């Protein structure tokens, strides 16, 4: 995972609630067997339908901070949605709330999700749709620094922060508990009531 | 202290308890399909690791495969590569693959069908409808590809304990109203994010009376109100369904297994973080009108006026009406349809096919309507053929196809054309989900079959 500490970037506003992962990356673009190349098809259907869709507008090229509305990332569990956003260049999403599986997928790829109060998100969506708005998102201090020296803090799981700031993924951490896992499976085995799939097939 | 089933399963799988860090949480079984696994197998190769336990893994093909009869030929290069990649990965790592003509089917249909899904388990798959398996008292949820790689390599993932929610279904169904209507009602009441952060337990007398296929339909759509998982405490009906299945324990260990499984059922006075009650006795068949599964109404209701909706729902309703070309305040009953789809992990089990077949038996579907019937698995298809349902569907003018996800997400060659309206037993009506420009109305198998006959949105009991 690529490390993340802090970025300052122009805001890309996406004033839509319940953005689902089918919107972020439609199913017919899910056939690649690598993680690369999804960025060019991020929001593909919406971009094809509307030349003014924010991801089509030249002024937002290079923006790394996306601001959306409520319940961002609902629907399918496809991690491809995270790869598509990050492939396009997004490193932070700010919204009123996020769907669960999307949150989990984001954290495992180092896409930083910041939940801000409704009125702050609404304010950012309004101002960034009108003018160029640049903000800073700092993960170690869990702060969003808005124009006019306004600072908003956001909650972030301390373990996840540690992983993202240091570029660590879960496997090494889980494997550091391999003895506990082996012990658990040994104890659990007496309640193993499912038969093997390989032997029967 | 009395506990609910979610707490019990959680405690039985916490390898390293949650603290500053999330819990190291044991996963008992993982189902694998072609779309969300390739990048996870790369992790095994990159790190030179082997799968943690091959008996706890099973793969099949469902999302990107054709449902044509000559499905062995996949015309789309990328889809073919994806399928071949899964085959190679399963061969390299010696993971059982239920390939074409070897027991293939939609992951969430075949898991229960083979008796893999057993009470008290934790089960994951790179698919959000993994909650289907919750019908058996399993904590089952969708994970992303990174987590697929964590389970492949370690059998564990990192998890924070979810909050719990009880949805109590009371009252008896009226005639012509089914499990699908009950879950669409719940989603319309609490909204698409209404259960974010929670695992739902479905309870109540109506659940107790349901067959396993009906409970699976309910649990399947838990994600559509934001719940990571949904489950039902195991009971006699659960065990009756499981007995004799390929992966289920044999008679010498059966009683012991049942006793163990029963121990996971919620204690009578267990508490939950949230509770809600849905009265089924007044429920009519449901149908969605918009572009998310929460935008649903009873079939004889008028399309909601935007001004009457909660302020935060108005904008998406306005966009949805634009997209589906329906007008607020008008009836949904009688809306002409072009397509009908009976299939998906929500409603492609044999009971769903039987119900629809009874409705179309000896009749013809409306001229101009294309009706795809896509069984959930090879076993469902074989059973349907044994019962002559394939003939019933074909004679009615429907297309009885090979198993797969098909028109639920339009990832293979099956697409509803632009501008066409489809009534569908699937689980999502997102913009373009069934094909670019297509419009989807979610409903029960009975409502879909009846609408296919009449060429317009209608149901058996509440006709025009």
Tab-separated table of C-alpha atoms in Angstrom, chain A:
chain	number	residue	atom	x	y	z
A	1	UNK	CA	0.000	0.000	0.000
A	2	UNK	CA	1.212	3.487	-0.865
A	3	UNK	CA	1.822	5.617	2.229
A	4	UNK	CA	-0.364	8.631	2.870
A	5	UNK	CA	0.176	11.453	5.302
A	6	UNK	CA	-1.101	14.734	3.956
A	7	UNK	CA	-2.210	16.309	0.678
A	8	UNK	CA	-3.326	19.707	-0.511
A	9	UNK	CA	-5.455	19.686	-3.623
A	10	UNK	CA	-8.276	21.240	-5.512
A	11	UNK	CA	-11.674	19.819	-4.494
A	12	UNK	CA	-13.732	17.882	-7.030
A	13	UNK	CA	-17.401	18.270	-6.012
A	14	UNK	CA	-19.887	15.472	-6.715
A	15	UNK	CA	-23.217	16.594	-5.234
A	16	UNK	CA	-24.967	13.218	-5.462
A	17	UNK	CA	-26.303	11.134	-2.544
A	18	UNK	CA	-26.137	7.320	-2.464
A	19	UNK	CA	-23.388	7.073	-5.080
A	20	UNK	CA	-23.256	3.317	-5.659
A	21	UNK	CA	-20.306	1.270	-6.832
A	22	UNK	CA	-22.118	0.480	-10.108
A	23	UNK	CA	-21.912	4.216	-10.852
A	24	UNK	CA	-18.260	4.379	-9.869
A	25	UNK	CA	-17.337	1.445	-12.112
A	26	UNK	CA	-20.101	-0.224	-14.175
A	27	UNK	CA	-20.149	-4.032	-14.253
A	28	UNK	CA	-19.125	-4.320	-17.883
A	29	UNK	CA	-15.766	-2.783	-16.990
A	30	UNK	CA	-14.974	-5.338	-14.295
A	31	UNK	CA	-13.339	-7.966	-16.432
A	32	UNK	CA	-9.688	-6.982	-16.058
A	33	UNK	CA	-7.670	-9.479	-14.022
A	34	UNK	CA	-5.234	-6.859	-12.723
A	35	UNK	CA	-5.767	-3.736	-10.608
A	36	UNK	CA	-4.491	-1.425	-13.330
A	37	UNK	CA	-6.513	0.458	-15.919
A	38	UNK	CA	-9.742	0.977	-13.969
A	39	UNK	CA	-9.077	4.717	-13.585
A	40	UNK	CA	-9.934	5.564	-17.164
A	41	UNK	CA	-13.437	4.118	-16.712
A	42	UNK	CA	-14.284	5.696	-13.376
A	43	UNK	CA	-17.925	6.908	-13.551
A	44	UNK	CA	-17.830	5.845	-17.207
A	45	UNK	CA	-21.593	5.699	-17.772
A	46	UNK	CA	-22.257	9.085	-16.177
A	47	UNK	CA	-19.327	10.628	-18.038
A	48	UNK	CA	-20.622	9.294	-21.365
A	49	UNK	CA	-24.096	10.647	-20.699
A	50	UNK	CA	-23.136	14.112	-19.516
A	51	UNK	CA	-20.224	16.137	-20.870
A	52	UNK	CA	-20.514	18.413	-17.828
A	53	UNK	CA	-20.137	15.572	-15.340
A	54	UNK	CA	-17.378	16.776	-12.972
A	55	UNK	CA	-14.963	13.998	-13.939
A	56	UNK	CA	-15.149	15.277	-17.553
A	57	UNK	CA	-14.309	18.906	-16.773
A	58	UNK	CA	-10.727	20.033	-17.410
A	59	UNK	CA	-10.610	22.211	-14.304
A	60	UNK	CA	-10.796	19.147	-12.073
A	61	UNK	CA	-8.002	17.250	-13.794
A	62	UNK	CA	-5.407	16.367	-11.202
A	63	UNK	CA	-7.813	16.887	-8.270
A	64	UNK	CA	-7.048	14.383	-5.515
A	65	UNK	CA	-9.871	15.185	-3.106
A	66	UNK	CA	-13.430	14.186	-3.979
A	67	UNK	CA	-16.324	15.618	-1.984
A	68	UNK	CA	-19.620	13.724	-2.246
A	69	UNK	CA	-22.901	13.697	-0.348
A	70	UNK	CA	-24.384	10.960	1.850
A	71	UNK	CA	-23.935	7.130	1.885
A	72	UNK	CA	-21.094	7.158	-0.641
A	73	UNK	CA	-20.082	3.746	-2.071
A	74	UNK	CA	-23.251	1.763	-1.430
A	75	UNK	CA	-24.186	-1.382	-3.357
A	76	UNK	CA	-21.808	-3.976	-4.723
A	77	UNK	CA	-18.676	-5.066	-2.831
A	78	UNK	CA	-16.458	-4.548	-5.887
A	79	UNK	CA	-13.073	-3.243	-4.761
A	80	UNK	CA	-12.670	-2.212	-8.387
A	81	UNK	CA	-14.568	0.954	-7.376
A	82	UNK	CA	-11.677	1.925	-5.107
A	83	UNK	CA	-9.103	0.993	-7.757
A	84	UNK	CA	-11.021	3.114	-10.286
A	85	UNK	CA	-11.127	6.186	-8.044
A	86	UNK	CA	-7.460	5.839	-7.098
A	87	UNK	CA	-6.520	5.032	-10.686
A	88	UNK	CA	-8.036	8.346	-11.727
A	89	UNK	CA	-5.986	10.072	-9.027
A	90	UNK	CA	-8.358	10.436	-6.065
A	91	UNK	CA	-6.630	9.961	-2.694
A	92	UNK	CA	-9.298	11.316	-0.326
A	93	UNK	CA	-13.091	11.194	-0.335
A	94	UNK	CA	-15.027	13.515	1.963
A	95	UNK	CA	-18.728	12.782	2.518
A	96	UNK	CA	-21.519	12.852	5.098
A	97	UNK	CA	-21.337	9.067	5.427
A	98	UNK	CA	-19.945	6.002	3.679
A	99	UNK	CA	-21.252	2.485	3.058
A	100	UNK	CA	-19.578	-0.296	5.064
A	101	UNK	CA	-17.920	-2.534	2.475
A	102	UNK	CA	-16.679	0.441	0.475
A	103	UNK	CA	-15.113	1.818	3.662
A	104	UNK	CA	-13.350	-1.436	4.345
A	105	UNK	CA	-12.080	-1.697	0.762
A	106	UNK	CA	-10.858	1.910	0.802
A	107	UNK	CA	-8.857	1.513	3.981
A	108	UNK	CA	-7.135	-1.563	2.605
A	109	UNK	CA	-5.934	0.418	-0.389
A	110	UNK	CA	-5.018	3.623	1.411
A	111	UNK	CA	-7.919	5.674	0.059
A	112	UNK	CA	-8.636	8.063	2.924
A	113	UNK	CA	-12.303	8.605	3.812
A	114	UNK	CA	-13.192	11.613	5.927
A	115	UNK	CA	-16.699	11.964	7.330
A	116	UNK	CA	-17.547	15.605	7.999
A	117	UNK	CA	-20.718	17.160	9.450
A	118	UNK	CA	-23.545	17.656	6.938
A	119	UNK	CA	-23.275	21.446	6.869
A	120	UNK	CA	-19.525	21.346	6.169
A	121	UNK	CA	-20.026	18.903	3.295
A	122	UNK	CA	-22.892	20.971	1.890
A	123	UNK	CA	-20.740	24.097	2.168
A	124	UNK	CA	-17.827	22.465	0.358
A	125	UNK	CA	-20.081	21.104	-2.388
A	126	UNK	CA	-21.545	24.571	-2.942
A	127	UNK	CA	-18.283	26.518	-2.893
A	128	UNK	CA	-16.305	24.005	-4.952
A	129	UNK	CA	-19.011	23.894	-7.632
A	130	UNK	CA	-18.697	27.686	-7.942
A	131	UNK	CA	-14.998	28.454	-7.472
A	132	UNK	CA	-11.665	26.779	-7.247
A	133	UNK	CA	-11.399	25.504	-3.689
A	134	UNK	CA	-8.162	24.051	-2.379
A	135	UNK	CA	-8.058	22.228	0.935
A	136	UNK	CA	-5.607	20.134	2.920
A	137	UNK	CA	-6.353	16.736	4.377
A	138	UNK	CA	-3.898	15.643	7.042
A	139	UNK	CA	-4.244	12.115	8.338
A	140	UNK	CA	-1.851	12.150	11.329
A	141	UNK	CA	-3.750	15.063	12.925
A	142	UNK	CA	-7.095	13.923	11.400
A	143	UNK	CA	-7.765	17.432	10.148
A	144	UNK	CA	-9.303	18.961	7.067
A	145	UNK	CA	-7.996	22.495	6.612
A	146	UNK	CA	-10.548	24.577	4.757
A	147	UNK	CA	-10.131	28.002	3.140
A	148	UNK	CA	-10.069	30.877	5.609
A	149	UNK	CA	-8.024	28.930	8.163
A	150	UNK	CA	-11.023	26.884	9.202
A	151	UNK	CA	-10.072	23.479	10.556
A	152	UNK	CA	-12.409	20.493	10.811
A	153	UNK	CA	-11.380	17.308	12.527
A	154	UNK	CA	-12.628	13.888	11.499
A	155	UNK	CA	-12.698	10.508	13.203
A	156	UNK	CA	-10.403	7.762	11.996
A	157	UNK	CA	-9.759	4.273	13.314
A	158	UNK	CA	-6.330	4.522	15.018
A	159	UNK	CA	-5.214	1.123	13.745
A	160	UNK	CA	-6.157	2.023	10.177
A	161	UNK	CA	-4.383	5.343	10.479
A	162	UNK	CA	-1.233	3.553	11.582
A	163	UNK	CA	-1.477	1.201	8.578
A	164	UNK	CA	-2.088	3.937	6.002
A	165	UNK	CA	0.503	6.386	7.312
A	166	UNK	CA	3.088	3.589	7.289
A	167	UNK	CA	1.893	1.832	4.126
A	168	UNK	CA	1.227	-1.484	5.918
A	169	UNK	CA	-1.303	-4.061	4.748
A	170	UNK	CA	-3.354	-6.504	6.811
A	171	UNK	CA	-1.665	-9.757	5.876
A	172	UNK	CA	1.529	-9.092	7.808
A	173	UNK	CA	-0.440	-8.075	10.854
A	174	UNK	CA	-2.695	-11.143	10.701
A	175	UNK	CA	0.308	-13.401	10.144
A	176	UNK	CA	2.003	-12.023	13.223
A	177	UNK	CA	-0.775	-13.861	15.093
A	178	UNK	CA	-0.209	-17.186	13.343
A	179	UNK	CA	0.239	-19.139	16.586
A	180	UNK	CA	-3.073	-17.881	17.942
A	181	UNK	CA	-4.735	-18.753	14.632
A	182	UNK	CA	-3.321	-22.300	14.645
A	183	UNK	CA	-4.494	-22.798	18.212
A	184	UNK	CA	-7.937	-21.468	17.352
A	185	UNK	CA	-8.357	-23.835	14.401
A	186	UNK	CA	-7.210	-26.808	16.455
A	187	UNK	CA	-9.820	-26.093	19.119
A	188	UNK	CA	-12.476	-25.371	16.507
A	189	UNK	CA	-11.901	-28.608	14.638
A	190	UNK	CA	-14.072	-30.713	16.916
A	191	UNK	CA	-17.048	-28.749	15.600
A	192	UNK	CA	-16.139	-29.205	11.958
A	193	UNK	CA	-19.304	-30.635	10.507
A	194	UNK	CA	-18.841	-29.853	6.863
A	195	UNK	CA	-17.210	-32.461	4.725
A	196	UNK	CA	-14.445	-31.822	2.265
A	197	UNK	CA	-15.373	-30.528	-1.178
A	198	UNK	CA	-12.347	-32.011	-2.894
A	199	UNK	CA	-12.876	-35.588	-1.805
A	200	UNK	CA	-16.453	-35.606	-3.038
A	201	UNK	CA	-15.847	-34.136	-6.384
